[in-house]
Coordinates of C-alpha atoms (C1' of nucleotides) in Angstrom, one line a residue:
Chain A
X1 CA 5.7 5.8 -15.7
X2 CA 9.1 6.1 -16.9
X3 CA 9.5 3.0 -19.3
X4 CA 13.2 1.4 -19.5
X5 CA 14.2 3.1 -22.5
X6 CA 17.6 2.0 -24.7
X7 CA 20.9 3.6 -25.0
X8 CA 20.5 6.3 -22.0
X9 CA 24.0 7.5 -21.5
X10 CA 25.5 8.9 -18.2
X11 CA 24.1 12.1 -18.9
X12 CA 20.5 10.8 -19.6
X13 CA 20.9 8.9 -16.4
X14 CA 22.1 11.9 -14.6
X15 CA 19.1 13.7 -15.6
X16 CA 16.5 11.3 -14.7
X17 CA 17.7 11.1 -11.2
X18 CA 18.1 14.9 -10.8
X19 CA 14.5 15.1 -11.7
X20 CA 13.1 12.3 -9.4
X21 CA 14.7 14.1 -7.0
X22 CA 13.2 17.6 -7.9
X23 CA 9.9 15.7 -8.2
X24 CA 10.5 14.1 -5.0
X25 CA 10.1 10.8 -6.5
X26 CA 12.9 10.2 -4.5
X27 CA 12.5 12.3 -1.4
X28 CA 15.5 14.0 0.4
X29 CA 17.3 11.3 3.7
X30 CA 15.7 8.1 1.0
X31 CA 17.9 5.6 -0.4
X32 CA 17.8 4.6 -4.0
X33 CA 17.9 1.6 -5.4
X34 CA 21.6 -0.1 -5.9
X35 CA 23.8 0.5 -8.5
X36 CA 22.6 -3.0 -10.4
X37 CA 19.2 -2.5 -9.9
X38 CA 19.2 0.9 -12.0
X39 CA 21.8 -0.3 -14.4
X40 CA 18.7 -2.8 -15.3
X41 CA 16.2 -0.4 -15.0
X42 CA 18.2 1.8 -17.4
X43 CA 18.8 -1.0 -19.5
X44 CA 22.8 0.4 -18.7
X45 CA 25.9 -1.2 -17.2
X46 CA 26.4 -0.7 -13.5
X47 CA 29.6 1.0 -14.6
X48 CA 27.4 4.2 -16.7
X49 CA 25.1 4.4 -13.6
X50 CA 28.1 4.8 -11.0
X51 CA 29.6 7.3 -13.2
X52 CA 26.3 9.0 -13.0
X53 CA 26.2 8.9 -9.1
X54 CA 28.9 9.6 -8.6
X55 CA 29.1 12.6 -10.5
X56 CA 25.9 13.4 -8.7
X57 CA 27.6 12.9 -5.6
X58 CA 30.5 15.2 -6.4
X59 CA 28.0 17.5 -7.1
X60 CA 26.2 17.9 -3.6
X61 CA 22.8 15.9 -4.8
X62 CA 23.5 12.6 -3.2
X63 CA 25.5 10.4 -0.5
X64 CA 26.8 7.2 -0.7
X65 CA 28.5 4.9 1.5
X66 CA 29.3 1.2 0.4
X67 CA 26.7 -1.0 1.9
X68 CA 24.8 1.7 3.2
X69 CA 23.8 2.8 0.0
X70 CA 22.8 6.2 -2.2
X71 CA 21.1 8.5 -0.1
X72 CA 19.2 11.9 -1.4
X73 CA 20.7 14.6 0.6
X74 CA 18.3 17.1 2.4
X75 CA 20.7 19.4 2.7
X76 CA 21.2 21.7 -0.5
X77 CA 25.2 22.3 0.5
X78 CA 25.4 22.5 -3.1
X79 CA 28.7 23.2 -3.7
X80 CA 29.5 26.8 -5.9
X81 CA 32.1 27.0 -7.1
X82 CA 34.2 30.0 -8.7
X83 CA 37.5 30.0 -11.1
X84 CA 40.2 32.8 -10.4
X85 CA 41.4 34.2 -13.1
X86 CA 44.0 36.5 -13.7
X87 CA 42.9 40.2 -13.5
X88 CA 43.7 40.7 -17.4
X89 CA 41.6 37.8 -18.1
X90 CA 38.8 38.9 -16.0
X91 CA 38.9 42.5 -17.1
X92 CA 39.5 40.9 -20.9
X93 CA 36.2 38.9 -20.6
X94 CA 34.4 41.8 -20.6
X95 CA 35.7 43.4 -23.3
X96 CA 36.8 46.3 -21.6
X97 CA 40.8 47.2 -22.4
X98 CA 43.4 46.4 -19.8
X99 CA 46.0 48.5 -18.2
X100 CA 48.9 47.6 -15.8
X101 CA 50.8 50.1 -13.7
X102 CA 53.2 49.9 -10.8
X103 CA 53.2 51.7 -7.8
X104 CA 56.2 50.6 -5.4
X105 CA 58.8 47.9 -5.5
X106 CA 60.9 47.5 -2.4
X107 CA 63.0 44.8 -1.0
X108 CA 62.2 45.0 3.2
X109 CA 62.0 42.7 6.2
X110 CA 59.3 40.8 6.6
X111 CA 57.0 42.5 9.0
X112 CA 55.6 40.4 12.3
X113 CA 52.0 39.7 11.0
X114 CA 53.2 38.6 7.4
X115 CA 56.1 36.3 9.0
X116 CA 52.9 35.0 11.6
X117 CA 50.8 34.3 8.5
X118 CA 53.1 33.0 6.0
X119 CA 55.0 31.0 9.3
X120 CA 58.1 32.9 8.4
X121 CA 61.0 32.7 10.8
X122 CA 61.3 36.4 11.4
X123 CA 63.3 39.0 9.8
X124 CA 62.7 36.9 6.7
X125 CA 63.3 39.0 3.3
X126 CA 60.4 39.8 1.3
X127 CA 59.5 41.7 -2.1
X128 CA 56.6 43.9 -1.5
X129 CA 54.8 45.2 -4.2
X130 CA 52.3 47.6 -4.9
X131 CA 49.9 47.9 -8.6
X132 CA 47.0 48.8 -10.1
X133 CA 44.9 47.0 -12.8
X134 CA 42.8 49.4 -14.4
X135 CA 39.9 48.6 -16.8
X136 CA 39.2 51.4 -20.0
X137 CA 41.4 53.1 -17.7
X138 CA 38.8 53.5 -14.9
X139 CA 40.4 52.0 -11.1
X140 CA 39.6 48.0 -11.9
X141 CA 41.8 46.5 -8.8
X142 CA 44.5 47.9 -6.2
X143 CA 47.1 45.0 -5.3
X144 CA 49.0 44.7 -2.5
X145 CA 51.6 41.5 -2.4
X146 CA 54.2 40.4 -0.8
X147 CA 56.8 37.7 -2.4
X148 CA 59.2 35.1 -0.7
X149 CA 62.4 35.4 -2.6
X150 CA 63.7 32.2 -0.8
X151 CA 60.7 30.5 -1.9
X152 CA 61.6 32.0 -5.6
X153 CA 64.5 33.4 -6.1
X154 CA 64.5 34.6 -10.2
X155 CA 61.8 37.0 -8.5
X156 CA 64.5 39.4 -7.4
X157 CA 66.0 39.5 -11.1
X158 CA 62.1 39.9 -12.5
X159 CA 60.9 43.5 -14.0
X160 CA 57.5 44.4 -12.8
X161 CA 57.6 47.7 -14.3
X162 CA 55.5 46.3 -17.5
X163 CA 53.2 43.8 -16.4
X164 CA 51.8 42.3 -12.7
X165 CA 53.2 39.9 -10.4
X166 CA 50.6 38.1 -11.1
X167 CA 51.3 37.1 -14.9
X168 CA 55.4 36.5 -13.6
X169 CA 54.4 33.8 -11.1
X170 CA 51.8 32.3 -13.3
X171 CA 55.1 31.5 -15.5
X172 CA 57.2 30.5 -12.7
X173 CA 54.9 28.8 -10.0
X174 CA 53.5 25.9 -11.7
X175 CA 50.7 24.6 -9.5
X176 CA 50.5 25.0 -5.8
X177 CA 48.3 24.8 -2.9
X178 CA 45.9 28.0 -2.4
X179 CA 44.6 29.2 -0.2
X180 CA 41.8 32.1 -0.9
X181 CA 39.6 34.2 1.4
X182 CA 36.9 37.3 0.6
X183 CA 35.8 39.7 3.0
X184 CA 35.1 43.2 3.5
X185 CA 37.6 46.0 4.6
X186 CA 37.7 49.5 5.3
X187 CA 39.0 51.7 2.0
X188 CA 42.2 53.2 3.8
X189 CA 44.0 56.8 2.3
X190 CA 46.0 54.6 -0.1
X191 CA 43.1 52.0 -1.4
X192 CA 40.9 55.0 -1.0
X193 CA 42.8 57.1 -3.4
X194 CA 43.9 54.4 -6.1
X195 CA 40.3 53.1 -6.4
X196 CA 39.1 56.6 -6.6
X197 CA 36.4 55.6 -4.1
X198 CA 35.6 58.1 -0.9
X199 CA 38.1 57.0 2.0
X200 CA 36.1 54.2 4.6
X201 CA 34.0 52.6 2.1
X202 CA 33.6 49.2 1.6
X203 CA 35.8 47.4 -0.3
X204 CA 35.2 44.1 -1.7
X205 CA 38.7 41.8 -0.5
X206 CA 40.3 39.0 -1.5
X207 CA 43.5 37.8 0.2
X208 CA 45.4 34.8 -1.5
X209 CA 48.1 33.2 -0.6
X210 CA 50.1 30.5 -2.5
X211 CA 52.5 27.9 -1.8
X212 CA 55.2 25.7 -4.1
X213 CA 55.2 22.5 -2.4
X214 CA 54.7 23.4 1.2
X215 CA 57.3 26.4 1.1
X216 CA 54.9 30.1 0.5
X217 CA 55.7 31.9 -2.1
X218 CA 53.4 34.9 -1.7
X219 CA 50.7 36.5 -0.1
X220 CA 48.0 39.3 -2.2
X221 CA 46.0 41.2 -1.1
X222 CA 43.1 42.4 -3.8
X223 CA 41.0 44.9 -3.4
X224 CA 38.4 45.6 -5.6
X225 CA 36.7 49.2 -7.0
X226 CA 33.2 49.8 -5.6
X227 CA 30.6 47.8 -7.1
X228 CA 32.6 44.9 -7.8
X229 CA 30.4 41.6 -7.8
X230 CA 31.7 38.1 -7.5
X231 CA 29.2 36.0 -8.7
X232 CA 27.7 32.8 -9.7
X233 CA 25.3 30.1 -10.9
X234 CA 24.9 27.0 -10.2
Chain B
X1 CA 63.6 8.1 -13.8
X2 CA 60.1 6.3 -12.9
X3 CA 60.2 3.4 -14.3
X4 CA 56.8 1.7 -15.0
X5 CA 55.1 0.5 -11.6
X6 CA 52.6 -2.1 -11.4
X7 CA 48.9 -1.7 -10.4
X8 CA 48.8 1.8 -10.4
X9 CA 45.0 3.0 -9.5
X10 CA 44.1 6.1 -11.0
X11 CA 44.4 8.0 -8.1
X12 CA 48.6 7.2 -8.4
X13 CA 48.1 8.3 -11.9
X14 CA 46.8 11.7 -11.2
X15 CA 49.6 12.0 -8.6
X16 CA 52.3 11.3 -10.8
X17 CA 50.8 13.4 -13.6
X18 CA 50.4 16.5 -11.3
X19 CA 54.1 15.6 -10.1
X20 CA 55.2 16.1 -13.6
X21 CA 53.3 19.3 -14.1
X22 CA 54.8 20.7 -10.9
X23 CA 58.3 19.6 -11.5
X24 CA 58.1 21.0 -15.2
X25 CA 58.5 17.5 -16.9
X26 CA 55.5 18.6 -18.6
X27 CA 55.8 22.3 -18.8
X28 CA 52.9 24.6 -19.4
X29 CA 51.4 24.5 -22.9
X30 CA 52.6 20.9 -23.5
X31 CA 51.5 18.2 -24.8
X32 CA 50.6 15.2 -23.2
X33 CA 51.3 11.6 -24.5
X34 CA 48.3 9.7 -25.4
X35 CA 45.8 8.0 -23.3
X36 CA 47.1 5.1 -24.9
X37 CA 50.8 5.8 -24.3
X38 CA 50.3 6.9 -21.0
X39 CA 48.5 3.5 -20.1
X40 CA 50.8 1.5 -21.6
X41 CA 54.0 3.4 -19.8
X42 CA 51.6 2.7 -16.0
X43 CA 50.9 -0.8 -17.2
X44 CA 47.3 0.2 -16.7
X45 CA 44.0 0.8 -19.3
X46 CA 43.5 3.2 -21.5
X47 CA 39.8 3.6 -19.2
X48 CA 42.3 4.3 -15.7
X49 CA 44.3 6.7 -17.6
X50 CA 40.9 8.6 -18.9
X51 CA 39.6 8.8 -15.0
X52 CA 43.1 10.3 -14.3
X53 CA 43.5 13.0 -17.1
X54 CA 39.5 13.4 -17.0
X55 CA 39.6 14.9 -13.5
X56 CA 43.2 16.4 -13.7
X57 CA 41.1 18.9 -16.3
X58 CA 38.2 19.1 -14.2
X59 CA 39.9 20.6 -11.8
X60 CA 41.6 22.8 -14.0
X61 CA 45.0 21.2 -14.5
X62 CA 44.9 20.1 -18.2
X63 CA 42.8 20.7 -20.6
X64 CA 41.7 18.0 -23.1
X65 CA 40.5 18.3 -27.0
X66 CA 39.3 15.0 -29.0
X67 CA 42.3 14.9 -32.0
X68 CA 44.2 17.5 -30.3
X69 CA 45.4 15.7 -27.5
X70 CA 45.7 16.7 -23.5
X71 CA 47.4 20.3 -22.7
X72 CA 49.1 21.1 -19.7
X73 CA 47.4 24.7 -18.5
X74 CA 49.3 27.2 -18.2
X75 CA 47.0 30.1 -16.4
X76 CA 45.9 28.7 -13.0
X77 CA 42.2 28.9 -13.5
X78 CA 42.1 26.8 -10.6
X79 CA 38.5 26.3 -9.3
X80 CA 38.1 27.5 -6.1
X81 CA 34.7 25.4 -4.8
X82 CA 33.1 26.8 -1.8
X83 CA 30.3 25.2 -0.1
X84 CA 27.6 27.1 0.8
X85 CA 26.3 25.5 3.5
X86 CA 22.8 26.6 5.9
X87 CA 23.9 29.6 8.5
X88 CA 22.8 26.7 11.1
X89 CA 25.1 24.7 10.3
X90 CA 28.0 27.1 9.8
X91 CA 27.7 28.1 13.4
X92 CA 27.6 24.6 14.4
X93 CA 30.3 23.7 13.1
X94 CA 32.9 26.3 14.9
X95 CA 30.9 24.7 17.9
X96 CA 29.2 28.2 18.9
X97 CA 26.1 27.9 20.2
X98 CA 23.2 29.0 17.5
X99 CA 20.0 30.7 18.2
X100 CA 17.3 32.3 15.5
X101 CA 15.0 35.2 15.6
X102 CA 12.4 36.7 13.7
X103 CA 12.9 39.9 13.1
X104 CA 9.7 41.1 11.2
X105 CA 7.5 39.4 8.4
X106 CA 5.0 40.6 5.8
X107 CA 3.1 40.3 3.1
X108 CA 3.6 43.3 0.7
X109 CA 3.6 44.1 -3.0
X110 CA 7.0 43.2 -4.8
X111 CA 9.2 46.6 -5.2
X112 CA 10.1 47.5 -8.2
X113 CA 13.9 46.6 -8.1
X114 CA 12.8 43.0 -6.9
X115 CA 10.2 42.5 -9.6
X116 CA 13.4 43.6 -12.1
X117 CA 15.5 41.5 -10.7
X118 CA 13.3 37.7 -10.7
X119 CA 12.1 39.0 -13.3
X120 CA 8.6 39.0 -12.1
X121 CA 5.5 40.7 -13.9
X122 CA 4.6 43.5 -11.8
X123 CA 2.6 43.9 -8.5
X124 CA 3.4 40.4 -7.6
X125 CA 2.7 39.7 -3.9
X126 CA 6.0 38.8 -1.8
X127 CA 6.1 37.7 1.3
X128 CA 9.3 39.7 3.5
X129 CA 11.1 38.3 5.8
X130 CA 13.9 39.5 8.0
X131 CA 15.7 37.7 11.0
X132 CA 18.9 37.1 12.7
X133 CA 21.4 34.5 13.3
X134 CA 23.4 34.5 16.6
X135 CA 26.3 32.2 17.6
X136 CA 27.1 31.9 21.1
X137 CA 24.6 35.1 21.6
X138 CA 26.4 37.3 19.5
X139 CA 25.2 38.7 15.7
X140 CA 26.7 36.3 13.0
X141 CA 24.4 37.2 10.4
X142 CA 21.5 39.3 9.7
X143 CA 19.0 38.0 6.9
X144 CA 16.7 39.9 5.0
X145 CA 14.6 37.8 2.4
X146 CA 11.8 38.1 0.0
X147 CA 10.1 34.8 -1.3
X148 CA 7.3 34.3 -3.6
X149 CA 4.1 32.5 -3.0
X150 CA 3.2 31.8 -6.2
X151 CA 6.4 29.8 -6.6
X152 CA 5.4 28.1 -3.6
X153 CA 2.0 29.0 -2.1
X154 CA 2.4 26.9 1.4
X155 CA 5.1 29.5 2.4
X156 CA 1.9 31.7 3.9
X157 CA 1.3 28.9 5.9
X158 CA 5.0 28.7 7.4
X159 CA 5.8 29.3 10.9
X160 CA 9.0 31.5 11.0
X161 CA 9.1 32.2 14.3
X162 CA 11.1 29.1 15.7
X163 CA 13.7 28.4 12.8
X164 CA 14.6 30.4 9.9
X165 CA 13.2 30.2 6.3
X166 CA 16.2 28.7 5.2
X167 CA 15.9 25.8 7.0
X168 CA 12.0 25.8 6.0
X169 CA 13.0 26.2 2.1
X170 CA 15.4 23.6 2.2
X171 CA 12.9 20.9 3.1
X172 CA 9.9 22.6 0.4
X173 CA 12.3 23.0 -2.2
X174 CA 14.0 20.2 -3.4
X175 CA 17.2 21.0 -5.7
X176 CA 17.2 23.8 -8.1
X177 CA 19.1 26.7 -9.6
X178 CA 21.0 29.2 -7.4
X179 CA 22.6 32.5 -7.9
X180 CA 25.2 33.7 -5.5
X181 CA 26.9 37.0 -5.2
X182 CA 29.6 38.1 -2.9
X183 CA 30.1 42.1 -2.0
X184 CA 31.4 44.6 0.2
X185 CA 28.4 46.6 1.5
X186 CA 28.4 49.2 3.8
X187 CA 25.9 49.0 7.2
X188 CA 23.0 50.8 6.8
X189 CA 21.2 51.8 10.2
X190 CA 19.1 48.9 10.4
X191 CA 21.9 46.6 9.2
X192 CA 24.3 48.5 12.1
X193 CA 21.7 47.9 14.4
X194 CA 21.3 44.3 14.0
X195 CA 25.0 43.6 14.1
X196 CA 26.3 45.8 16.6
X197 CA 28.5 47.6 14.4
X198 CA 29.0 51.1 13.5
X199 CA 27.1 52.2 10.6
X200 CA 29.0 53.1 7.7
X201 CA 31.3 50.0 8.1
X202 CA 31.6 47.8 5.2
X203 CA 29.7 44.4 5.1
X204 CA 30.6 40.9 4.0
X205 CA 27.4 40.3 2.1
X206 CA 26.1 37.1 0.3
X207 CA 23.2 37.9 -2.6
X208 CA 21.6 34.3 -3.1
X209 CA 18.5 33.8 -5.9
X210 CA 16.8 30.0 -6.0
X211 CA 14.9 29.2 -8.7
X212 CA 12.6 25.8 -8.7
X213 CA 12.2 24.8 -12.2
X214 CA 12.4 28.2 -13.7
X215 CA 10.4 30.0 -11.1
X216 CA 11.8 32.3 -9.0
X217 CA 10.9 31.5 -5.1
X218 CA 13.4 33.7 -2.8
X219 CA 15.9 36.2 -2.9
X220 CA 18.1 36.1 0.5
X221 CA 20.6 39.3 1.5
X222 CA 22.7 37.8 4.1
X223 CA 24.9 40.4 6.0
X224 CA 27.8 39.1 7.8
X225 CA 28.8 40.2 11.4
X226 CA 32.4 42.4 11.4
X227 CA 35.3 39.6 10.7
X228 CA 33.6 37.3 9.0
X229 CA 35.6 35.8 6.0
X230 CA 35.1 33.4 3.6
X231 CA 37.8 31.2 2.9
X232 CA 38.6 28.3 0.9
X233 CA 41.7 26.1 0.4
X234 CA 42.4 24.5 -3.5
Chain C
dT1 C1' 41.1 11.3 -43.1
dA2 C1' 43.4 9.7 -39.3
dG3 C1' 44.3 10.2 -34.4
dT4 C1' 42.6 11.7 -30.2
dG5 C1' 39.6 11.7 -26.4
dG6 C1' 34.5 10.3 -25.0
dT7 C1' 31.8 6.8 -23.7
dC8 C1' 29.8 2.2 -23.2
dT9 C1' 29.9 -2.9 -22.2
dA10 C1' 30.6 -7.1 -19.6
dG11 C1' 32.9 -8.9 -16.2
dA12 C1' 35.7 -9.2 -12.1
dC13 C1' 37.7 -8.5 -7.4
dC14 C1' 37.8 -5.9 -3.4
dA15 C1' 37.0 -2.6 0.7
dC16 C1' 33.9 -1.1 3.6
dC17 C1' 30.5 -1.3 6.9
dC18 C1' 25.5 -2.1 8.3
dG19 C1' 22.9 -5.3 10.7
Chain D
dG1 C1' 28.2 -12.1 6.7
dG2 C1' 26.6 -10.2 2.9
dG3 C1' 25.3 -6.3 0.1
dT4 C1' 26.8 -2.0 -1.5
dG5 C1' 29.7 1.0 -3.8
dG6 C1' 34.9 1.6 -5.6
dT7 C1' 37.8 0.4 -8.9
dC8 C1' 40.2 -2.1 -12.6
dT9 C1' 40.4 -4.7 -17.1
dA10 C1' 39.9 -5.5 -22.0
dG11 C1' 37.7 -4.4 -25.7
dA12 C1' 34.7 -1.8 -28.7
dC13 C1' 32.5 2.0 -31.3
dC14 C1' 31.9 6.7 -31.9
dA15 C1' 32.5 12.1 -32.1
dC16 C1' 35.2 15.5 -32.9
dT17 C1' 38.7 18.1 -35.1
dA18 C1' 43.5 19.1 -36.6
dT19 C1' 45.9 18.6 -40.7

DNA sequence: TAGTGGTCTAGACCACCCG
DNA sequence: GGGTGGTCTAGACCACTAT
C-alpha cells in the first residue's frame, strides 16, 4: 500500500492520517505508531510529524499522552468553532448596506441581576444602552448593553449617537476574556417592535460579556431578527 | 522595561506578546518586529518565536503576511470554539442522570425539502428517526433525524431502541464533514409535547448535517428543553 | 528584488506516566 | 525504568509579496 514517498510536508502528513482514520486503517480507541516510527515511514523528521499530530490533536481527531501514546478518538467532539464579528462586518459580508441607530442612552444604577452577573458590589453605576443595526434598512439586530464606567471610564465622554458601542470598545478594549452564550428568548413589546417580528416569537440570543483583565467592562445582549442562522462547517 | 530573560519557552512568549497587545505597547494595526528581532530580544530561535506569533494569529490575535510582517488585529474576531459533544455526554457531565427513548422510526421516501437540502436526487429512501433525551428524568432534548441508507446501508439493521443514533453513527462513521446551525424555533405541538413546554415558546435548536466522504448520511434537529444555553468562554 | 514568514532538518534534553 | 510526546536549538531553503 502506501509506499514511503519523499518530501511529504506536515500537510501531506496530516492528510494521510485523516484518511487512515476515515478508512479505519486506524480504527477509533487504537494507538498509532510513535512519533519516530512515522517520521521514517514518511521519510520526515519526528519534528514535521508532531506538528502534524498535534495539529490533529487540536483538532479533535486524536489523543495523545507521553508514553501512552496517539490514540484515534471515538468520539467525534469535533470541535466547531465560530468567529464573532462585529455586526457591520457581518451585515457587510453579505453585501447588504449597514445602518446604525440609537435608541436610549442613560446613566442608572446597576440593577440587582446585572450587579449578580457582572459580580458588581451593588448600586454600582452603569451606562445602559439601547441600538439597532439594520441591514438594507430591514431590522438586522436589537442590542441591549450595559457598560462599566469604572471598568472604562472615557465611555462616559464617548458619543454613541453615530455609531455602536460595539465599534467604540473594539477601539478601547484591547483583548479580554469573553465570555459568550446563545439561546432562545421570548420577543418582548420592545424586541417585538424593533425587530418588526409578532410579540412572543422566538428570538435567536446571544449574551456577551467582556472583561479587561479580570475587571467587566460590559455585558450585551443581542437579539437577532427572525430567521437569523448561526452557522457552520467544519 | 523587560529586559531580555533567559529560556523563555514559547508559551512565555505568547504571554508576553499578548501582554504587550493588551497594555497597548503594540497598539492595534501595528507592526510587529521580526521573527528574527523578536528572538534575538527573548534570547530564543527564530523557530520558538514562529510557534508563538503562529498561534497568537490562530487564535485571532495577529495576523501574519510573508514580506509584510506580523499585525496586531484590531477587530476582535476572536474565535469562539465550541465543542459539540454527544447529548450523552453533555448530560453526564452536569452529573444528571441520562436515559434515551425511541420515539418512532421509519422508513419513508425523502420529502422534498430534505432531498433539497442533501442535495439528494429525488425519491431517495430515508430512514426517520425521532427520540428523546432525558437528564435526571426530565426532557433535555428532543431529536428528530433523517439518515440515509445508501450512505450507509447497515443503518436498517440498527437497533435504536436501547441508545440513540448518535451514539450508533459515531461508531459507523468515522470522521467527516459537519454542518451546524444554531436558531430560535418556536415549539410546535409535537415539539411542546415532548418537552413539556408550552407550544408557541421559542426553542434552542441545533441543525447538524454529516457528510462521509461527500455523501450525505444524516440530518439531526435537536430541540433543546426551556433554559438551555449554549455557552462558551474565549 | 529584498525582506518577511513558512517550513523542514537533525539533533538534543526533558517531563510525564504506563507497566 | 524506559518509551512516548513536548519542546528547544541552530541552521537552511523556499514562497510570497510589498516596494
Amino acid at each position: 500500500m502506501a509506499a514511503a514517498r519523499e518530501n511529504m510536508s506536515y500537510r501531506d502528513i496530516k492528510q494521510v492520517v485523516v484518511d487512515r482514520i476515515q478508512n479505519r486503517i486506524w480504527a477509533p480507541d487504537s494507538l498509532l505508531p510513535s512519533e519516530t516510527e512515522l517520521a521514517e515511514e514518511f521519510s520526515s523528521t519526528r519534528t514535521t510529524v508532531n506538528r502534524a499530530l498535534r495539529e490533529l490533536a487540536e483538532e479533535g481527531y486524536l489523543e495523545r499522552k507521553r508514553k501512552a501514546g496517539t490514540r484515534v478518538l471515538n468520539a467525534p467532539v469535533r470541535k466547531a468553532q465560530f468567529s464573532i464579528p462585529l455586526v457591520r462586518d457581518e451585515i457587510a459580508e453579505t453585501g447588504a448596506s449597514y445602518r446604525y441607530s440609537l435608541v436610549e442612552q442613560t446613566l442608572l444604577a446597576a440593577p440587582d441581576w446585572l450587579a449578580a452577573r457582572l459580580e458588581l458590589t451593588q448600586g454600582r453605576q452603569v451606562l445602559h444602552i439601547r441600538c439597532m443595526h439594520y441591514a438594507d434598512n430591514a431590522p438586522f439586530q436589537y442590542e441591549v448593553r450595559w457598560i462599566i464606567p469604572e471598568s472604562i471610564p472615557e465611555v462616559l465622554e464617548a458619543d454613541f449617537t453615530q455609531s455602536g458601542p460595539n465599534d467604540w470598545l473594539v477601539q478601547k478594549v484591547p483583548f479580554t476574556n469573553l465570555e459568550i452564550s446563545f439561546m432562545a428568548t421570548k420577543a418582548d413589546q420592545a424586541i417585538a417592535e424593533f425587530l418588526d417580528a409578532p410579540a412572543g416569537d422566538p428570538v435567536f440570543t446571544a449574551e456577551r460579556i467582556t472583561w479587561l483583565r479580570g475587571a467587566p467592562v460590559t455585558l450585551a445582549k443581542l437579539y437577532f431578527a427572525p430567521g437569523y442562522r448561526m452557522t457552520t462547517h467544519i
